Tab-separated table of C-alpha atoms and ligand atoms in Angstrom:
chain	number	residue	atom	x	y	z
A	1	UNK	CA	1.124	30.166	10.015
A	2	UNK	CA	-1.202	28.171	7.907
A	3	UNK	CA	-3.000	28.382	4.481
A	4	UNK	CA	-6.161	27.059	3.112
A	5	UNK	CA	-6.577	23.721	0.866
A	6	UNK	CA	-9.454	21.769	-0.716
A	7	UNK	CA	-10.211	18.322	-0.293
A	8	UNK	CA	-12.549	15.286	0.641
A	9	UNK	CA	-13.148	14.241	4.187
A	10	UNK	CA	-14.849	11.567	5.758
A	11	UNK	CA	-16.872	13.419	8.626
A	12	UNK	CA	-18.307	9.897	10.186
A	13	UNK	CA	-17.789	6.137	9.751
A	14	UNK	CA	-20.879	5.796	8.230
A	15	UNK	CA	-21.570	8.746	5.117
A	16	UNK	CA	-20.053	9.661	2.121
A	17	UNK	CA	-16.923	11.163	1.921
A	18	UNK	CA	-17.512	14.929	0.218
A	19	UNK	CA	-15.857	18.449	-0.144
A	20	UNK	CA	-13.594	19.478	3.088
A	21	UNK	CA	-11.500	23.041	3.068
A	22	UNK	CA	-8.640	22.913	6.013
A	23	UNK	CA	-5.506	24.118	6.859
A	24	UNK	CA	-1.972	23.286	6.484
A	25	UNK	CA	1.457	24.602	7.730
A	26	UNK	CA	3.616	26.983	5.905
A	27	UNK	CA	6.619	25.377	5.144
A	28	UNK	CA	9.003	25.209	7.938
A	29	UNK	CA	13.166	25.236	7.237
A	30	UNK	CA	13.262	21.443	6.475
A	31	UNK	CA	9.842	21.246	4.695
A	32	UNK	CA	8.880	20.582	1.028
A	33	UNK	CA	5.181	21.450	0.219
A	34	UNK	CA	3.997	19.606	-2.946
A	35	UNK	CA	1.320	20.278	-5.319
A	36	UNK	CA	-0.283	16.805	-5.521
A	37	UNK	CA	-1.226	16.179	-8.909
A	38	UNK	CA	-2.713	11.693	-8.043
A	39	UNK	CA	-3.389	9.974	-5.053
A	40	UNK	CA	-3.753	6.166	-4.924
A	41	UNK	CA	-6.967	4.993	-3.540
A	42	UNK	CA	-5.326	1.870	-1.223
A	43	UNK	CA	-8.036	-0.854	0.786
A	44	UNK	CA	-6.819	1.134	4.187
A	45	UNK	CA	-8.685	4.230	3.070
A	46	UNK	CA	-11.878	2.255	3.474
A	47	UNK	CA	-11.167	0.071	6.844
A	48	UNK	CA	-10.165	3.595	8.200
A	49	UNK	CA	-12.926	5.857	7.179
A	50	UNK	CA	-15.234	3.230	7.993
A	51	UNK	CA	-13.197	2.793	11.731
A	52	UNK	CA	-13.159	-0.955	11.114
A	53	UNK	CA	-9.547	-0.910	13.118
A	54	UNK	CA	-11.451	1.152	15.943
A	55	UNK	CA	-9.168	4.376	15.502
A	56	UNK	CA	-10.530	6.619	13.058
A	57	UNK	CA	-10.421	10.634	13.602
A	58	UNK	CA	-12.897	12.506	11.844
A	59	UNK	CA	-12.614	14.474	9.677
A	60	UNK	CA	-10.280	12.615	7.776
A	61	UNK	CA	-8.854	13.031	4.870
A	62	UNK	CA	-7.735	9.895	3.474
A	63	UNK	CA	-4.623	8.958	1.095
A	64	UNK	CA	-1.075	8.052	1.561
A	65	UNK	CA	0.101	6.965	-2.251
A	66	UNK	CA	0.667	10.963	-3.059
A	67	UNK	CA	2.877	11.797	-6.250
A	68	UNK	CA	2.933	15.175	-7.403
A	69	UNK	CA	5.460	18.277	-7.844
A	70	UNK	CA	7.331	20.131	-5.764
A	71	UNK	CA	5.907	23.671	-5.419
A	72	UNK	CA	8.178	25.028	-2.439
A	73	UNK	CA	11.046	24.333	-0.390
A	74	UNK	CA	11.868	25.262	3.420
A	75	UNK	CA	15.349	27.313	3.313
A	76	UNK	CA	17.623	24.249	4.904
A	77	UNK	CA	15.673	21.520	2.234
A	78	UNK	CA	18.998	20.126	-0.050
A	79	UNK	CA	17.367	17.155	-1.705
A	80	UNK	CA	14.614	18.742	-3.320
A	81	UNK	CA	13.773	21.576	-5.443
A	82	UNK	CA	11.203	23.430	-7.195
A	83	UNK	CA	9.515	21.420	-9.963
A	84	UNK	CA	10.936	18.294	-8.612
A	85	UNK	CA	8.828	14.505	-9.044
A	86	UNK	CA	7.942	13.900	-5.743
A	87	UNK	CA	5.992	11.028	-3.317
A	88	UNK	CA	4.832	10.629	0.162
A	89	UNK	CA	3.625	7.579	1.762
A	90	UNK	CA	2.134	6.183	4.840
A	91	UNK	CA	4.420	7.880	6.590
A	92	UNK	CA	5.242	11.997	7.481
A	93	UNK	CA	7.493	11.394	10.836
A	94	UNK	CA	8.966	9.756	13.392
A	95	UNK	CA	11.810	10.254	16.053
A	96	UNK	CA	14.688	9.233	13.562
A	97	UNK	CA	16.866	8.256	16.465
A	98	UNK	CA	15.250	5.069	18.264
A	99	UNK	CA	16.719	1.663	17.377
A	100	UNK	CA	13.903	1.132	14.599
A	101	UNK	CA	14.406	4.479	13.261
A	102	UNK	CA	18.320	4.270	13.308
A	103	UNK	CA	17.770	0.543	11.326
A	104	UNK	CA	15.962	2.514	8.453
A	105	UNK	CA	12.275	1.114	10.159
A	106	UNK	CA	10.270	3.941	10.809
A	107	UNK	CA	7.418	2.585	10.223
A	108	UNK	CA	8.218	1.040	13.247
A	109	UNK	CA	9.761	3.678	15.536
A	110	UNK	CA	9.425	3.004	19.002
A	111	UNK	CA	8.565	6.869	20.081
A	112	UNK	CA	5.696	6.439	17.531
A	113	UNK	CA	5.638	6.983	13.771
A	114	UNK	CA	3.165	9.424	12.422
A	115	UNK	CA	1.109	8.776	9.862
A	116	UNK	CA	0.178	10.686	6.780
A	117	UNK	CA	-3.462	10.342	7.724
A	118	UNK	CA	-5.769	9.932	10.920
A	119	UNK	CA	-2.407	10.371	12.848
A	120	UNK	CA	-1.381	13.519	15.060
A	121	UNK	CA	2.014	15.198	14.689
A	122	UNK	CA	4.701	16.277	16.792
A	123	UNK	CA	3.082	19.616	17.018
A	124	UNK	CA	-0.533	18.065	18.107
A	125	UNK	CA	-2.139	18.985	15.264
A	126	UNK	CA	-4.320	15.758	12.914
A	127	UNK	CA	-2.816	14.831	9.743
A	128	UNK	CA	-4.560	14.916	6.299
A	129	UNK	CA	-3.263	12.767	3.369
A	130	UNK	CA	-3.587	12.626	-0.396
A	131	UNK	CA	-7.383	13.482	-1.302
A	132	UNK	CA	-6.346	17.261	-1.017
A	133	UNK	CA	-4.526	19.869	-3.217
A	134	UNK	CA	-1.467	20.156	-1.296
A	135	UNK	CA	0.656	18.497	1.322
A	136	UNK	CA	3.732	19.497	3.038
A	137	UNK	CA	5.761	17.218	4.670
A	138	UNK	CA	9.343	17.678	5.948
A	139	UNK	CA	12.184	16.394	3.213
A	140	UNK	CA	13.354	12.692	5.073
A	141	UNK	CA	9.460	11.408	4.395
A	142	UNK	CA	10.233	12.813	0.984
A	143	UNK	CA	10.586	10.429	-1.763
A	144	UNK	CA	11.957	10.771	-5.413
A	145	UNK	CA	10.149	9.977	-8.118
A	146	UNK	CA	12.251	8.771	-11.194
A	147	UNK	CA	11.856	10.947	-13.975
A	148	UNK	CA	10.761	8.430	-16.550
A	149	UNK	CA	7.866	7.383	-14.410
A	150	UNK	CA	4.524	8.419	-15.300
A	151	UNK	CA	3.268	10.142	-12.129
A	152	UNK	CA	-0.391	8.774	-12.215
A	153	UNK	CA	0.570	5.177	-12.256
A	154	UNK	CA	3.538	5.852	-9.689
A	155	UNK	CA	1.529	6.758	-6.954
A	156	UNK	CA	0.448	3.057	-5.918
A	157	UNK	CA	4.092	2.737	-5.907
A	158	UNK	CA	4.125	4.416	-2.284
A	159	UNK	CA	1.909	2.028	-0.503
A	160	UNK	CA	0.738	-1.082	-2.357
A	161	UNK	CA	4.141	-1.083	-4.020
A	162	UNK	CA	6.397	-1.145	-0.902
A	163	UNK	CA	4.145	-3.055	1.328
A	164	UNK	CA	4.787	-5.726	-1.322
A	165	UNK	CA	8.379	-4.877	-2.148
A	166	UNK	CA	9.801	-5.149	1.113
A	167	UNK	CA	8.360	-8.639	2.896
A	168	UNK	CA	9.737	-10.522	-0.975
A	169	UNK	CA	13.158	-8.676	-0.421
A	170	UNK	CA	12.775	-9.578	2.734
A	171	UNK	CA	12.805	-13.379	2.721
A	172	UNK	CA	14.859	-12.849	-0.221
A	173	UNK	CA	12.183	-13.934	-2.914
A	174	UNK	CA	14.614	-15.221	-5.833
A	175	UNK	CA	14.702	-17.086	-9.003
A	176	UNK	CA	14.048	-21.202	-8.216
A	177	UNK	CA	11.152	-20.214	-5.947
A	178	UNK	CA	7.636	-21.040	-6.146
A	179	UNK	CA	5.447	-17.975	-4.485
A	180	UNK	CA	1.627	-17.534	-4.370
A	181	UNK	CA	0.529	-14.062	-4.098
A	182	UNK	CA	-3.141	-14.233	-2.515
A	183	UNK	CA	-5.442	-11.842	-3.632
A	184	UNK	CA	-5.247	-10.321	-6.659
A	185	UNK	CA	-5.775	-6.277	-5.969
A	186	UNK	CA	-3.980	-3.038	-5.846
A	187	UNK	CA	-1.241	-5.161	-3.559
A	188	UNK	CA	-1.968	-8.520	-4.885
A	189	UNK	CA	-1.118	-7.004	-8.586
A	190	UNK	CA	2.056	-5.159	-7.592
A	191	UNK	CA	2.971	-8.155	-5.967
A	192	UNK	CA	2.870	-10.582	-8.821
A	193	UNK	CA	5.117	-8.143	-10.602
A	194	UNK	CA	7.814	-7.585	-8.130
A	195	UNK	CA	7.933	-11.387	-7.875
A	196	UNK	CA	8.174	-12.165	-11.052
A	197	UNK	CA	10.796	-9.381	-11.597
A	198	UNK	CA	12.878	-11.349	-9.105
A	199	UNK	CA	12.891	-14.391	-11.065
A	200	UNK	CA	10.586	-16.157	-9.086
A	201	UNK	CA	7.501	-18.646	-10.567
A	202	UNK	CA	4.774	-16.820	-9.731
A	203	UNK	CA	0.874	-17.756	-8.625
A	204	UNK	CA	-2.372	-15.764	-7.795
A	205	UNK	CA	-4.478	-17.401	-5.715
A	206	UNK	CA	-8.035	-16.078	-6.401
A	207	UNK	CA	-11.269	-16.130	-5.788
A	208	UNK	CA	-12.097	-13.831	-9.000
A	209	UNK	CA	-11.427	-16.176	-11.974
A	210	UNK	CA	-12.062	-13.824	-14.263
A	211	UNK	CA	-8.773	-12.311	-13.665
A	212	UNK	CA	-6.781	-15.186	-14.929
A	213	UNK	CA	-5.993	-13.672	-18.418
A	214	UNK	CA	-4.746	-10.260	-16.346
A	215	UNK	CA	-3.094	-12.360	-13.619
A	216	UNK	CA	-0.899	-14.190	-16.772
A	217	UNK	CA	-0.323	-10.704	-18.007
A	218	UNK	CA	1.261	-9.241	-14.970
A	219	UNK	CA	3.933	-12.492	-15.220
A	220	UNK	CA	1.957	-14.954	-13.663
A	221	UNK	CA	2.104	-18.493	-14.242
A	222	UNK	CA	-1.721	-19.583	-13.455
A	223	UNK	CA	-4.241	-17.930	-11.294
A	224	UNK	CA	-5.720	-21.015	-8.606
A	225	UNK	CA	-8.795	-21.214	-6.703
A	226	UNK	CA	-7.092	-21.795	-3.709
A	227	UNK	CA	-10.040	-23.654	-1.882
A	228	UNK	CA	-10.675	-25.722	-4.666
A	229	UNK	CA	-9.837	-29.490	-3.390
A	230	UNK	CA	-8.114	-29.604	-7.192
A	231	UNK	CA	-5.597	-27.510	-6.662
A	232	UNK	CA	-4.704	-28.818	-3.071
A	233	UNK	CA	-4.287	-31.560	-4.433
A	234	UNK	CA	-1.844	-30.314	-7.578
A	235	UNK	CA	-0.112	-28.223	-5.271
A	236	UNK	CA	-0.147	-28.702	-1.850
A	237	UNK	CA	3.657	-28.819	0.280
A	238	UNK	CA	4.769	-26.678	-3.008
A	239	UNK	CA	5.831	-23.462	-2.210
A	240	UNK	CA	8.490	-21.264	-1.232
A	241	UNK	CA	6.803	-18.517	0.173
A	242	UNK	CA	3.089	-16.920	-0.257
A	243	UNK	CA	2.297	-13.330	0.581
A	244	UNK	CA	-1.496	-12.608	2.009
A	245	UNK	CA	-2.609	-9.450	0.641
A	246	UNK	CA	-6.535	-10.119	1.250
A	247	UNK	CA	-8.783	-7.444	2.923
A	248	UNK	CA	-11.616	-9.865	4.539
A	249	UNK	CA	-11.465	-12.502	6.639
A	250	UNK	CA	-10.355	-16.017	4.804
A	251	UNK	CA	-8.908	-19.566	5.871
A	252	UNK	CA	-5.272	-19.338	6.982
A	253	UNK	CA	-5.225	-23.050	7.415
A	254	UNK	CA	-6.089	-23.726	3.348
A	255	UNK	CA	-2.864	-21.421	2.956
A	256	UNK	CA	-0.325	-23.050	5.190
A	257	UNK	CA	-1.150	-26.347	3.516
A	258	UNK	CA	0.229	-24.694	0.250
A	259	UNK	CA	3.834	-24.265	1.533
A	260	UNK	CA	7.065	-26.575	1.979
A	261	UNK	CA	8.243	-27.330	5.484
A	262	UNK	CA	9.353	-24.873	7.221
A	263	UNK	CA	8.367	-21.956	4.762
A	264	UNK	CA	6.463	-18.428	5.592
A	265	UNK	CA	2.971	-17.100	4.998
A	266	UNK	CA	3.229	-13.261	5.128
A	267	UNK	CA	0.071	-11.469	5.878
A	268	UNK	CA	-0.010	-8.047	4.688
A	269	UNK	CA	-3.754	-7.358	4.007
A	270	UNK	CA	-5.114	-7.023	7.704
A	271	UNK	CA	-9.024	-7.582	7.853
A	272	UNK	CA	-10.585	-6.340	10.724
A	273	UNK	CA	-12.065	-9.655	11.902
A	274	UNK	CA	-8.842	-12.063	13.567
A	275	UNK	CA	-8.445	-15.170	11.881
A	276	UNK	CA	-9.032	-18.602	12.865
A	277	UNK	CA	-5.881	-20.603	13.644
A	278	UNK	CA	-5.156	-24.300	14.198
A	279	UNK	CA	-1.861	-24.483	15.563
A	280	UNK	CA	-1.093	-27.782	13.708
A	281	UNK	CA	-0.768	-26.245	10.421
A	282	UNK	CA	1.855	-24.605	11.715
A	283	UNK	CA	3.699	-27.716	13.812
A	284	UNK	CA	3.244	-29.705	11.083
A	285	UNK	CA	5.834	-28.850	8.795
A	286	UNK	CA	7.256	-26.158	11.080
A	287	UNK	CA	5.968	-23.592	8.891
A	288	UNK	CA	5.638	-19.873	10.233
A	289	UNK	CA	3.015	-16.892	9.798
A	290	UNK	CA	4.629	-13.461	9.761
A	291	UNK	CA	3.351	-10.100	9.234
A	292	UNK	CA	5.089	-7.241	7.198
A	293	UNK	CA	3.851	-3.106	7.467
A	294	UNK	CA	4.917	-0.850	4.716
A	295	UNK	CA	8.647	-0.696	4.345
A	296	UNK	CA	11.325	2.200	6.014
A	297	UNK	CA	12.421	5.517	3.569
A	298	UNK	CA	15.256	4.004	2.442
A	299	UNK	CA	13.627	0.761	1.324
A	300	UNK	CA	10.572	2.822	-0.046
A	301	UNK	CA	13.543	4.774	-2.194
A	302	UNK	CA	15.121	1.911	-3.018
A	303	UNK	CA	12.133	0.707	-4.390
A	304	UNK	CA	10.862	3.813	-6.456
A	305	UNK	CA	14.438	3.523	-7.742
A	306	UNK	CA	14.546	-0.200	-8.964
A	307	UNK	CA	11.025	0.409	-10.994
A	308	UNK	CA	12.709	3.516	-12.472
A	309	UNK	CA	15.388	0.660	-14.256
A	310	UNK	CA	12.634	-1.627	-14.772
A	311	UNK	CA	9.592	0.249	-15.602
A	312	UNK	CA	7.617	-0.933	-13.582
A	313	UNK	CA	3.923	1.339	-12.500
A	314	UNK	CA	0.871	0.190	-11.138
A	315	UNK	CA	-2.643	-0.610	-13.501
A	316	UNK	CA	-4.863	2.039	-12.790
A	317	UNK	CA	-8.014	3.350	-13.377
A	318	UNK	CA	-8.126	7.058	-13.391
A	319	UNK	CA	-10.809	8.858	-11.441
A	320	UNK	CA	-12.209	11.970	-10.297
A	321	UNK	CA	-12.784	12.776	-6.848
A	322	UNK	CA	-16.623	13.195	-7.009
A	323	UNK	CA	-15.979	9.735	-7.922
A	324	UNK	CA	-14.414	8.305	-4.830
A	325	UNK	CA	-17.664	7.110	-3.120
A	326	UNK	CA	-18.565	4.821	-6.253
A	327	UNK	CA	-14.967	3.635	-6.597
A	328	UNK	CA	-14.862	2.144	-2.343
A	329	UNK	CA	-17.992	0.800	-3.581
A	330	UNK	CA	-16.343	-1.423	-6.459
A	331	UNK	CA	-13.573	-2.381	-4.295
A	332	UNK	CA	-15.949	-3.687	-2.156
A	333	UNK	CA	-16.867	-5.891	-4.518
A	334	UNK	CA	-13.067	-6.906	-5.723
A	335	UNK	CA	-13.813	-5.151	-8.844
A	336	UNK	CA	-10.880	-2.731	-9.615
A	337	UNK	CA	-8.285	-2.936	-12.400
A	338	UNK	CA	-6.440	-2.863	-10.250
A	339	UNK	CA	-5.888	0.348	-8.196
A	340	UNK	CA	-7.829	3.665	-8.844
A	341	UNK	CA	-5.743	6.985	-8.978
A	342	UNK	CA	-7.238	10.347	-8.164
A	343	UNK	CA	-6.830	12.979	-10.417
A	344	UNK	CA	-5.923	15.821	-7.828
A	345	UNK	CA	-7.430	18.663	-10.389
A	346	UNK	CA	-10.345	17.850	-10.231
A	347	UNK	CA	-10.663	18.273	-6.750
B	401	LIG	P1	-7.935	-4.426	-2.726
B	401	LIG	O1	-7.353	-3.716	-3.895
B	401	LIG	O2	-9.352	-4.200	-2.376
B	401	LIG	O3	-7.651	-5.999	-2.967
B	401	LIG	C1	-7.982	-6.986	-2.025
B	401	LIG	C2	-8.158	-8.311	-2.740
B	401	LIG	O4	-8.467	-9.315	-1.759
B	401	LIG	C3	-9.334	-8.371	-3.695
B	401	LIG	O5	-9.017	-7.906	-4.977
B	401	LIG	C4	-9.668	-9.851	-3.727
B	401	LIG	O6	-8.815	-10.554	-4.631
B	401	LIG	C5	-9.318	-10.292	-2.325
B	401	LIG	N1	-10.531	-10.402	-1.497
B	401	LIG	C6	-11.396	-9.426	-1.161
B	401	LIG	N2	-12.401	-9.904	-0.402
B	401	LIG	C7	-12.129	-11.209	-0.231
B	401	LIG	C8	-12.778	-12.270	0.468
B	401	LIG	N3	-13.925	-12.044	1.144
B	401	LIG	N4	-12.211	-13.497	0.468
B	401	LIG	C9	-11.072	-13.706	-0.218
B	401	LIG	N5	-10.441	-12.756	-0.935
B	401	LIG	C10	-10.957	-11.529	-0.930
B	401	LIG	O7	-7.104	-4.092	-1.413
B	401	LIG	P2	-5.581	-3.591	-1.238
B	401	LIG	O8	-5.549	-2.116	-1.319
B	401	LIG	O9	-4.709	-4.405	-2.087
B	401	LIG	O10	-5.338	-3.938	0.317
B	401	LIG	C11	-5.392	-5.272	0.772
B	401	LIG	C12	-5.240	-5.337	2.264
B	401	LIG	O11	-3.910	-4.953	2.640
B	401	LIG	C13	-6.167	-4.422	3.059
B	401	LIG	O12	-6.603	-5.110	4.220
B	401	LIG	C14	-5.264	-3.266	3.448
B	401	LIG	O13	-5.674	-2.573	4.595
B	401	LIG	C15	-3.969	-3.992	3.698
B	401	LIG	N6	-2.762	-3.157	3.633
B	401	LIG	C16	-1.759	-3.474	4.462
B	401	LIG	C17	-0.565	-2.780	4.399
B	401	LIG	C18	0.576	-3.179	5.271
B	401	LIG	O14	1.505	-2.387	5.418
B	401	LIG	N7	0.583	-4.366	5.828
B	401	LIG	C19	-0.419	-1.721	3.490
B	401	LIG	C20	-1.470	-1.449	2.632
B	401	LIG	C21	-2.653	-2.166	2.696
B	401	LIG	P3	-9.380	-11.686	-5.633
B	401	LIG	O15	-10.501	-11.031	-6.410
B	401	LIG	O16	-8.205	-12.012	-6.468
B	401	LIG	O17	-9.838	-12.850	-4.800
B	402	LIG	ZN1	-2.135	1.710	1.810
């Protein structure tokens, strides 16, 4: 049993996303189907519709930074109820019993997560995410959304939030530290304030300089031109630990220099171009490269939870979804303060 909702689909990797009807499932026993009121807009979107990571379904409906309210609930759902804040991220399933999934990783479950978008199901059928009416999703890939939390500016919470969250709990990012985050966009900014909410002195290293009055806003100490021979100079064998949030190809080898012996680069932001490596950056200080993807439920809770205390939302820029061609356009072009939301209504 199914019913009809309205979104906006990408039909091809090459046109305009526009109007899409489909259909989703009724809720089932453990299923909560939410009315979804924003939906980030996160740099994924566009590598996927444009099938720049060479695995793009069409149609597809893009989104997985959902918020919205809780509009029915599957007869065996206890966490949730009727009228309930709710978010769903990149994630809508997974086995819940592999290794991963029993370590609170999903995102890395070894029978295969599924993902809110461009994924298929357990029951075959293609996902849709967050540039549609309604989504139902079963209650463990259910998140709550504190109550004080405006729900526009909580939706980047679900993806650029975590995916920035978790690799700076992670390697235990901490007061006395010195980070860089690189990149300063929908991650780069949620970054800078999770870091600097752990106590840590924080950077952006940017190639947009007129961000630096934003970038000291969000709790950063300077914003650096990381290529300039300057600020090698000022700062290179510095730091503690710099997170990669950039969405095109860049020098790796620029970044490693930046860090103290045997420190990490995370990369986060995964440009579909590899990057160029020389292995003595790395054996030269015995520094490391690491990756991070999203964060598990728990952690994804966890972190919903801790911005609840703090107050902590994403900048946004509010659009409609007629809009959502122009706004890929001006992230393109690293011009986006710093994450646009979709208003769902106006769908
Ligand atoms: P975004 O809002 O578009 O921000 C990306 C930022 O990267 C830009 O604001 C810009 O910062 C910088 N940048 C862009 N082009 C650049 C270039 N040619 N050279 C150097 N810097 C450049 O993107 P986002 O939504 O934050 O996503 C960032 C990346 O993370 C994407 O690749 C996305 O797919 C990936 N991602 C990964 C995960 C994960 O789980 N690992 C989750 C979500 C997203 P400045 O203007 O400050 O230079
Ligand atoms: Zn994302």
């Amino acid at each position: 049993m199914t019913f009809k909702v309205k979104g906006y689909a990408a039909y091809t990797n090459t046109e305009a996303l526009r109007p899409f009807e489909f259909e989703r499932r009724e809720p089932r026993e453990n299923d909560v189907e939410i009315e979804i009121t924003h939906c980030g807009v996160c740099h994924s979107d566009i590598h996927q519709v444009k099938n720049e990571w060479g695995s793009s379904r069409y149609p597809m409906v893009p989104g997985h930074e959902i918020v919205g309210i809780v509009t029915r609930v599957g007869e065996k759902v206890t966490k949730f109820k009727v009228g309930d804040h709710v978010g769903v991220g990149c994630l809508v399933d997974s086995c819940l019993s592999c290794p991963s999934c029993q370590s609170n990783l999903e995102q890395f479950c070894q029978n295969g997560s599924v993902g809110t978008y461009n994924s298929v199901g357990k029951d075959g059928q293609l996902t849709y995410g967050g540039y549609s009416q309604k989504v139902v999703v079963r209650e463990e890939f259910t998140l709550k959304i504190p109550k004080n939390l405006p729900l526009a500016a909580t939706a980047p919470l679900l993806c650029a939030g975590i995916t920035t969250y978790s690799p700076l709990r992670h390697w235990k990012v901490s007061k006395g530290m010195k980070v860089a985050i690189v990149g300063l966009g929908g991650l780069g900014h949620m970054g800078v304030k999770f870091a600097h909410a752990f106590g840590a002195e924080v950077y952006v290293f940017s190639k947009s300089p007129k961000k630096r009055d934003d970038a000291l806003k969000l709790g950063a100490k300077d914003l650096l031109n990381y290529e300039d021979e300057a600020t090698l100079k000022n700062h290179q064998g510095t730091f503690d630990f710099i997170l990669d949030t950039v969405s095109a190809p860049h020098d790796l080898n620029t970044l490693l220099r930046y860090l103290k012996i045997e420190k990490n680069l995370v990369l986060v932001g995964l440009p579909d171009v590899p990057p160029t490596l020389q292995v003595g950056s790395l054996i030269w200080g015995r520094k490391s490269i690491a990756g991070s993807l999203i964060g598990g439920i728990k952690e994804t809770q966890e972190m919903l939870d801790f911005c609840g205390e703090h107050n902590i939302v994403s900048e946004i820029e509010l659009i409609k979804m007629n809009e959502i061609n122009t706004a890929y356009e001006r992230m393109l072009k690293s011009d986006v303060k710093y994450r646009f939301v979709i208003d769902n209504k106006t769908i």
